[in-house]
Short mmCIF file of C-alpha atoms and ligand atoms in Angstrom, two decimals:
data_model
loop_
_atom_site.label_atom_id
_atom_site.label_comp_id
_atom_site.label_asym_id
_atom_site.label_seq_id
_atom_site.Cartn_x
_atom_site.Cartn_y
_atom_site.Cartn_z
CA UNK A 223 134.15 60.44 155.00
CA UNK A 224 133.30 63.50 153.00
CA UNK A 225 130.53 64.30 150.65
CA UNK A 226 128.69 61.93 148.43
CA UNK A 227 126.58 63.39 145.68
CA UNK A 228 124.15 61.56 143.52
CA UNK A 229 122.40 62.47 140.32
CA UNK A 230 119.03 60.78 140.65
CA UNK A 231 116.98 62.67 138.09
CA UNK A 232 114.36 60.29 136.81
CA UNK A 233 116.77 57.37 136.80
CA UNK A 234 114.04 54.75 137.13
CA UNK A 235 112.09 56.10 134.17
CA UNK A 236 115.23 56.32 132.07
CA UNK A 237 116.16 52.76 133.03
CA UNK A 238 112.75 51.53 131.89
CA UNK A 239 113.06 53.30 128.53
CA UNK A 240 116.53 51.82 128.20
CA UNK A 241 115.55 48.15 128.20
CA UNK A 242 114.87 48.12 124.44
CA UNK A 243 118.01 50.10 123.55
CA UNK A 244 121.07 48.50 121.99
CA UNK A 245 123.36 51.43 122.72
CA UNK A 246 126.34 50.83 124.98
CA UNK A 247 125.51 50.95 128.70
CA UNK A 248 128.74 51.97 130.32
CA UNK A 249 130.00 51.95 133.89
CA UNK A 250 132.47 54.87 134.07
CA UNK A 251 135.10 55.07 136.80
CA UNK A 252 137.15 58.15 137.72
CA UNK A 253 139.89 58.11 140.37
CA UNK A 254 142.66 60.29 138.92
CA UNK A 255 142.80 62.61 141.93
CA UNK A 256 140.68 62.96 145.07
CA UNK A 257 137.20 62.22 143.76
CA UNK A 258 136.09 58.60 143.83
CA UNK A 259 133.46 58.72 141.12
CA UNK A 260 131.39 56.12 139.29
CA UNK A 261 128.54 56.69 136.84
CA UNK A 262 126.27 54.80 134.50
CA UNK A 263 125.72 56.35 131.08
CA UNK A 264 123.91 54.97 128.09
CA UNK A 265 123.65 56.20 124.53
CA UNK A 266 125.61 57.30 121.55
CA UNK A 267 127.79 60.27 120.61
CA UNK A 268 125.93 63.54 121.08
CA UNK A 269 122.89 61.71 122.51
CA UNK A 270 123.72 59.97 125.76
CA UNK A 271 121.77 59.78 129.01
CA UNK A 272 123.29 59.90 132.47
CA UNK A 273 121.52 57.26 134.54
CA UNK A 274 123.61 57.95 137.64
CA UNK A 275 126.63 60.04 138.55
CA UNK A 276 127.94 59.35 142.05
CA UNK A 277 130.91 61.28 143.42
CA UNK A 278 132.53 60.46 146.74
CA UNK A 279 134.69 63.45 147.59
CA UNK A 280 137.70 63.10 149.88
CA UNK A 281 138.45 66.81 150.36
CA UNK A 282 138.18 66.52 154.14
CA UNK A 283 141.02 63.97 154.20
CA UNK A 284 143.34 66.35 152.35
CA UNK A 285 142.30 69.68 153.89
CA UNK A 286 144.78 69.39 156.78
CA UNK A 287 147.62 69.20 154.21
CA UNK A 288 146.37 72.04 151.99
CA UNK A 289 146.43 69.79 148.92
CA UNK A 290 145.92 66.22 147.77
CA UNK A 291 148.24 63.62 149.33
CA UNK A 292 148.53 60.88 146.67
CA UNK A 293 148.92 57.94 149.05
CA UNK A 294 145.99 59.02 151.24
CA UNK A 295 143.90 59.42 148.07
CA UNK A 296 144.85 55.97 146.76
CA UNK A 297 144.04 54.27 150.08
CA UNK A 298 140.70 56.08 150.32
CA UNK A 299 139.80 55.10 146.75
CA UNK A 300 140.53 51.45 147.45
CA UNK A 301 138.31 51.61 150.56
CA UNK A 302 135.35 53.28 148.86
CA UNK A 303 135.30 52.34 145.18
CA UNK A 304 133.27 49.18 145.61
CA UNK A 305 130.55 51.02 147.55
CA UNK A 306 130.54 53.95 145.09
CA UNK A 307 130.18 51.58 142.12
CA UNK A 308 127.34 49.75 143.90
CA UNK A 309 125.61 53.04 144.59
CA UNK A 310 125.98 54.15 140.95
CA UNK A 311 124.29 50.94 139.76
CA UNK A 312 121.57 51.22 142.42
CA UNK A 313 120.72 54.85 141.58
CA UNK A 314 120.70 54.01 137.85
CA UNK A 315 118.36 51.08 138.46
CA UNK A 316 120.79 48.92 136.49
CA UNK A 317 122.04 45.43 137.26
CA UNK A 318 125.70 44.77 136.59
CA UNK A 319 124.59 42.01 134.21
CA UNK A 320 123.07 44.70 131.94
CA UNK A 321 126.25 46.77 131.68
CA UNK A 322 127.95 46.39 128.28
CA UNK A 323 131.31 48.11 128.89
CA UNK A 324 133.46 49.21 131.81
CA UNK A 325 135.52 52.40 131.36
CA UNK A 326 138.09 53.91 133.70
CA UNK A 327 140.44 56.86 133.62
CA UNK A 328 143.95 55.61 132.83
CA UNK A 329 145.67 59.02 133.04
CA UNK A 330 146.82 61.68 133.40
CA UNK A 331 146.69 62.06 137.16
CA UNK A 332 148.13 60.63 140.36
CA UNK A 333 149.51 57.17 139.69
CA UNK A 334 148.34 55.41 142.87
CA UNK A 335 144.75 56.71 142.65
CA UNK A 336 144.65 55.95 138.89
CA UNK A 337 145.80 52.37 139.48
CA UNK A 338 143.01 51.77 141.99
CA UNK A 339 140.22 52.81 139.59
CA UNK A 340 141.72 51.22 136.48
CA UNK A 341 142.49 47.93 138.25
CA UNK A 342 139.00 47.84 139.76
CA UNK A 343 137.48 48.51 136.32
CA UNK A 344 139.59 45.85 134.62
CA UNK A 345 138.70 43.32 137.33
CA UNK A 346 134.95 43.99 136.99
CA UNK A 347 135.19 43.80 133.19
CA UNK A 348 137.19 40.60 133.26
CA UNK A 349 134.93 38.92 135.83
CA UNK A 350 131.90 39.74 133.67
CA UNK A 351 133.51 39.09 130.28
CA UNK A 352 133.02 42.73 129.28
CA UNK A 353 135.14 45.02 127.16
CA UNK A 354 137.28 47.43 129.21
CA UNK A 355 137.89 50.94 127.82
CA UNK A 356 140.84 53.02 129.03
CA UNK A 357 139.99 56.72 129.04
CA UNK A 358 142.07 59.91 129.00
CA UNK A 359 140.91 62.20 131.78
CA UNK A 360 141.56 65.28 129.63
CA UNK A 361 139.62 63.90 126.68
CA UNK A 362 136.75 63.10 129.05
CA UNK A 363 136.68 66.74 130.23
CA UNK A 364 136.90 68.01 126.63
CA UNK A 365 133.97 65.82 125.54
CA UNK A 366 131.74 66.77 128.47
CA UNK A 367 129.91 69.55 126.47
CA UNK A 368 128.84 66.86 123.99
CA UNK A 369 127.41 64.87 126.88
CA UNK A 370 125.60 67.82 128.49
CA UNK A 371 124.65 69.90 125.44
CA UNK A 372 125.22 67.66 122.41
CA UNK A 373 127.73 70.27 121.15
CA UNK A 374 128.61 69.54 117.51
CA UNK A 375 132.14 69.20 116.15
CA UNK A 376 134.32 71.18 115.77
CA UNK A 377 134.40 73.32 118.89
CA UNK A 378 136.91 75.31 120.90
CA UNK A 379 137.61 74.39 124.51
CA UNK A 380 139.08 76.21 127.49
CA UNK A 381 140.19 73.27 129.64
CA UNK A 382 140.68 74.69 133.12
CA UNK A 383 141.24 72.19 135.92
CA UNK A 384 143.35 71.52 138.96
CA UNK A 385 146.19 70.12 136.88
CA UNK A 386 145.69 71.80 133.53
CA UNK A 387 145.06 75.04 131.67
CA UNK A 388 144.91 74.84 127.91
CA UNK A 389 142.96 75.90 124.86
CA UNK A 390 142.06 72.99 122.62
CA UNK A 391 140.53 72.65 119.17
CA UNK A 392 138.23 69.62 119.43
CA UNK A 393 138.01 68.60 115.77
CA UNK A 394 136.49 65.11 115.98
CA UNK A 395 136.70 61.96 118.10
CA UNK A 396 140.32 61.43 119.09
CA UNK A 397 141.45 64.53 117.17
CA UNK A 398 142.47 67.42 119.39
CA UNK A 399 144.92 70.22 118.71
CA UNK A 400 146.39 72.28 121.52
CA UNK A 401 146.12 75.95 120.62
CA UNK A 402 147.93 77.15 123.74
CA UNK A 403 148.49 76.21 127.34
CA UNK A 404 150.09 77.16 130.60
CA UNK A 405 153.84 77.43 130.78
CA UNK A 406 153.82 77.02 134.57
CA UNK A 407 150.90 76.55 137.01
CA UNK A 408 147.46 75.18 136.13
CA UNK A 409 144.39 77.39 136.55
CA UNK A 410 143.01 75.44 139.51
CA UNK A 411 146.48 75.29 141.06
CA UNK A 412 146.54 79.11 141.03
CA UNK A 413 143.19 79.18 142.86
CA UNK A 414 144.30 76.47 145.31
CA UNK A 415 147.64 78.18 146.07
CA UNK A 416 145.96 81.57 146.51
CA UNK A 417 143.48 80.00 148.93
CA UNK A 418 146.24 78.27 150.89
CA UNK A 419 148.20 81.50 151.16
CA UNK A 420 145.13 83.30 152.50
CA UNK A 421 144.30 80.55 155.00
CA UNK A 422 141.23 79.35 153.09
CA UNK A 423 140.31 75.66 152.87
CA UNK A 424 141.18 73.15 150.16
CA UNK A 425 140.00 72.92 147.39
CA UNK A 426 140.61 76.62 147.00
CA UNK A 427 138.59 77.45 143.89
CA UNK A 428 135.13 77.50 145.46
CA UNK A 429 136.53 79.20 148.61
CA UNK A 430 138.16 81.98 146.59
CA UNK A 431 135.00 82.47 144.53
CA UNK A 432 132.88 82.65 147.69
CA UNK A 433 135.21 85.12 149.43
CA UNK A 434 135.49 87.23 146.26
CA UNK A 435 131.72 87.87 146.28
CA UNK A 436 132.15 90.29 149.16
CA UNK A 437 135.37 91.81 147.83
CA UNK A 438 136.49 94.84 145.84
CA UNK A 439 138.14 93.64 142.61
CA UNK A 440 139.68 97.06 141.96
CA UNK A 441 141.63 97.25 145.23
CA UNK A 442 144.70 95.33 144.02
CA UNK A 443 146.07 95.81 140.51
CA UNK A 444 147.28 92.27 139.82
CA UNK A 445 149.08 91.56 136.54
CA UNK A 446 147.61 89.72 133.55
CA UNK A 447 150.58 87.45 132.75
CA UNK A 448 151.61 86.98 129.11
CA UNK A 449 148.79 89.30 127.96
CA UNK A 450 151.20 91.18 125.73
CA UNK A 451 152.83 88.02 124.37
CA UNK A 452 151.59 86.69 121.01
CA UNK A 453 149.44 83.57 120.99
CA UNK A 454 147.31 82.02 123.66
CA UNK A 455 149.76 80.45 126.08
CA UNK A 456 148.99 81.09 129.73
CA UNK A 457 150.99 81.68 132.89
CA UNK A 458 149.77 81.86 136.47
CA UNK A 459 153.01 81.71 138.48
CA UNK A 460 153.58 85.49 138.38
CA UNK A 461 150.03 86.13 139.50
CA UNK A 462 150.57 83.81 142.46
CA UNK A 463 153.68 85.78 143.45
CA UNK A 464 151.79 89.07 143.11
CA UNK A 465 149.09 87.72 145.43
CA UNK A 466 151.72 86.65 147.98
CA UNK A 467 153.40 90.07 147.91
CA UNK A 468 150.04 91.86 148.28
CA UNK A 469 149.12 89.62 151.22
CA UNK A 470 152.48 90.26 152.91
CA UNK A 471 152.16 93.99 152.34
CA UNK A 472 148.65 94.10 153.79
CA UNK A 473 149.14 91.66 156.73
CA UNK A 474 147.61 91.14 159.23
CA UNK A 475 144.71 90.32 156.91
CA UNK A 476 141.15 91.14 157.92
CA UNK A 477 138.29 89.14 156.34
CA UNK A 478 137.69 92.17 154.09
CA UNK A 479 141.35 92.17 152.97
CA UNK A 480 141.04 88.47 152.10
CA UNK A 481 137.84 89.15 150.16
CA UNK A 482 139.48 92.03 148.27
CA UNK A 483 142.55 89.94 147.38
CA UNK A 484 140.32 87.08 146.20
CA UNK A 485 138.17 89.41 144.09
CA UNK A 486 141.22 91.12 142.56
CA UNK A 487 142.89 87.76 141.87
CA UNK A 488 139.77 86.29 140.25
CA UNK A 489 139.37 89.46 138.19
CA UNK A 490 142.97 89.13 136.93
CA UNK A 491 142.34 85.50 135.93
CA UNK A 492 139.14 86.57 134.15
CA UNK A 493 140.99 89.34 132.29
CA UNK A 494 143.76 87.00 131.19
CA UNK A 495 141.29 84.36 130.03
CA UNK A 496 139.34 87.01 128.12
CA UNK A 497 142.41 88.10 126.14
CA UNK A 498 143.69 84.57 125.58
CA UNK A 499 140.40 82.89 124.71
CA UNK A 500 139.75 85.56 122.05
CA UNK A 501 143.14 84.68 120.56
CA UNK A 502 142.38 80.97 120.86
CA UNK A 503 139.18 81.48 118.86
CA UNK A 504 141.14 83.31 116.17
CA UNK A 505 143.72 80.48 116.08
CA UNK A 506 140.88 77.97 115.89
CA UNK A 507 139.38 79.75 112.89
CA UNK A 508 142.75 79.68 111.10
CA UNK A 509 143.01 75.95 111.76
CA UNK A 510 139.49 74.69 111.18
CA UNK A 511 137.10 77.54 110.29
CA UNK A 512 134.46 78.78 112.71
CA UNK A 513 133.85 76.64 115.82
CA UNK A 514 130.30 75.65 116.75
CA UNK A 515 130.96 76.85 120.30
CA UNK A 516 133.46 77.95 122.90
CA UNK A 517 133.21 75.50 125.79
CA UNK A 518 134.64 75.85 129.29
CA UNK A 519 135.40 72.52 130.96
CA UNK A 520 137.16 71.23 134.09
CA UNK A 521 136.72 72.09 137.74
CA UNK A 522 137.63 75.78 137.31
CA UNK A 523 134.83 76.11 134.73
CA UNK A 524 132.47 75.98 137.72
CA UNK A 525 133.50 79.57 138.47
CA UNK A 526 130.68 81.97 137.58
CA UNK A 527 132.87 85.02 137.07
CA UNK A 528 135.13 83.13 134.66
CA UNK A 529 132.10 81.67 132.87
CA UNK A 530 130.73 85.18 132.34
CA UNK A 531 134.08 86.39 131.00
CA UNK A 532 134.30 83.51 128.52
CA UNK A 533 130.64 83.89 127.55
CA UNK A 534 131.38 87.54 126.72
CA UNK A 535 134.24 86.51 124.44
CA UNK A 536 132.08 83.91 122.68
CA UNK A 537 129.36 86.49 122.12
CA UNK A 538 131.80 89.07 120.75
CA UNK A 539 133.11 86.39 118.43
CA UNK A 540 129.63 85.38 117.26
CA UNK A 541 129.74 81.89 118.68
CA UNK A 542 127.84 80.07 121.43
CA UNK A 543 129.24 79.64 124.92
CA UNK A 544 128.77 76.25 126.53
CA UNK A 545 129.65 75.13 130.04
CA UNK A 546 128.52 71.76 131.41
CA UNK A 547 126.44 71.80 134.62
CA UNK A 548 128.52 71.93 137.81
CA UNK A 549 128.24 68.16 138.38
CA UNK A 550 130.04 67.62 135.07
CA UNK A 551 132.71 70.32 135.58
CA UNK A 552 134.50 68.73 138.51
CA UNK A 553 135.82 65.20 138.18
CA UNK A 554 133.07 62.66 137.61
CA UNK A 555 132.46 59.20 136.21
CA UNK A 556 129.82 60.27 133.68
CA UNK A 557 132.35 62.05 131.48
CA UNK A 558 134.55 58.93 131.58
CA UNK A 559 131.68 56.64 130.54
CA UNK A 560 130.69 59.12 127.82
CA UNK A 561 134.26 59.34 126.51
CA UNK A 562 134.21 55.57 126.11
CA UNK A 563 130.93 55.82 124.16
CA UNK A 564 132.57 58.28 121.74
CA UNK A 565 135.69 56.15 121.35
CA UNK A 566 133.72 52.95 120.83
CA UNK A 567 131.53 54.56 118.15
CA UNK A 568 134.62 55.84 116.34
CA UNK A 569 136.42 52.48 116.56
CA UNK A 570 139.14 54.14 118.63
CA UNK A 571 138.64 52.52 122.04
CA UNK A 572 141.80 51.51 123.88
CA UNK A 573 141.51 48.36 125.94
CA UNK A 574 142.98 46.81 129.05
CA UNK A 575 146.50 46.64 127.57
CA UNK A 576 146.65 50.45 127.89
CA UNK A 577 149.25 51.53 130.40
CA UNK A 578 148.08 53.66 133.33
CA UNK A 579 150.18 56.82 133.18
CA UNK A 580 150.54 59.97 135.24
CA UNK A 581 151.31 62.02 132.12
CA UNK A 582 149.23 61.72 129.00
CA UNK A 583 148.95 64.85 126.84
CA UNK A 584 145.75 65.32 124.88
CA UNK A 585 147.57 66.48 121.78
CA UNK A 586 150.52 64.10 121.66
CA UNK A 587 151.90 65.82 118.55
CA UNK A 588 152.24 69.24 120.23
CA UNK A 589 155.61 70.24 121.66
CA UNK A 590 155.70 69.95 125.47
CA UNK A 591 155.04 73.29 127.19
CA UNK A 592 156.46 72.01 130.47
CA UNK A 593 157.63 68.93 132.24
CA UNK A 594 159.17 66.99 129.33
CA UNK A 595 161.11 64.03 130.67
CA UNK A 596 161.18 60.35 131.39
CA UNK A 597 157.44 60.16 132.08
CA UNK A 598 156.57 62.22 128.99
CA UNK A 599 155.17 65.70 128.63
CA UNK A 600 153.15 66.98 131.58
CA UNK A 601 150.95 69.15 129.41
O1 LIG B 276 138.65 69.08 137.05
P1 LIG B 276 138.91 69.01 138.50
O2 LIG B 276 137.79 68.55 139.40
O3 LIG B 276 140.13 68.10 138.81
C1 LIG B 276 141.25 68.03 137.96
O4 LIG B 276 141.16 67.36 136.90
O5 LIG B 276 142.23 68.69 138.30
O6 LIG B 276 139.41 70.46 138.97
C2 LIG B 276 139.70 70.72 140.31
C3 LIG B 276 140.12 72.17 140.40
C4 LIG B 276 140.65 72.55 141.78
O7 LIG B 276 141.88 73.22 141.61
C5 LIG B 276 139.57 73.47 142.32
O8 LIG B 276 140.07 74.45 143.22
C6 LIG B 276 139.06 74.10 141.06
O9 LIG B 276 139.01 73.04 140.14
N1 LIG B 276 137.73 74.69 141.23
C7 LIG B 276 137.44 75.99 141.05
C8 LIG B 276 136.08 76.16 141.41
N2 LIG B 276 135.57 74.94 141.74
C9 LIG B 276 136.60 74.04 141.62
N3 LIG B 276 138.23 77.03 140.69
C10 LIG B 276 137.66 78.25 140.64
N4 LIG B 276 136.36 78.50 140.98
C11 LIG B 276 135.54 77.49 141.35
N5 LIG B 276 134.28 77.73 141.68
ZN1 LIG B 277 139.64 66.82 136.07
#
């Protein structure tokens, strides 16, 4: 099966230094989509150390379908999770007997895959008599700058992932206000759909970014949806349609045409995020005064062009731009373990009675932007 990546930086030395520590030593499990990820993290809020961060990607299983097939993902997670967890402990130089807490993503995400990771985590915790911590995948992404950079509260976040696109005011542990969000597609979904349309592989984000490097961003004048509308809500559906129409108009597509469409598309996303993140920073200031930083998190935050655009906005606004390293942008277990560390320290940890759910908004008080219904708001 696909790629396995390990973070092995000085794990043995860190493990040795750890022996005297009384901070939580957390096994973090992430299976909300197509990454089977387990990590070991130790520390406290704003000062935690990643001892291992193992990600077993399944992209090759889903590539033939152009997107993640939930049942295939769930079956693959149940085949690999034990080995991935063992590898995370081995790389960390940690024995399971030393672990103090087990954390797993309980939502939002694909139900079958979520159930595999959460059930595995609960079983390990129960067998070892450890506390289990249920983690929100979105909160884990939002807290990742505190893990990588020790970013201080309060800070503004552009959460850009395969299933989400929203601006969030991160005010303190467990306190998040949505400043704006997508009214249709997620940011990563726009990249993935553009890639699929152009015959590029799944996941589309990295493919589009790669193709765009050789492209002319000024060739296609794609729209910047909702740019003229007040506030910082986002929309990517119209952009997707514009890409489809351009591709149909230009077909048959040469590699250069594909590169030009990718560059123009990415440029449109960068322009829209520039306008909207500036407004999000203004909304943040109205709500909570100046933020300590503008952070970009989630898989799409791996994109260099988008990072530069957001960094430019932060600079113009007089704040710092923060983006976690690539290993912490895509789905990973370290952010899940770290989220548990924050929740435990704040006395806000949710335990094994927490229901695994496909929908779990970060700001439960905010009105649903889309997908309200029986299972709750999608975003
Ligand atoms: O956060 P993530 O790993 O999973 C979710 O929580 O959804 O995000 C995955 C998304 C995918 O849509 C993928 O295409 C996108 O992140 N992505 C990128 C890049 N790398 C990953 N999008 C744009 N540029 C990239 N370099
Ligand atoms: Zn994610």
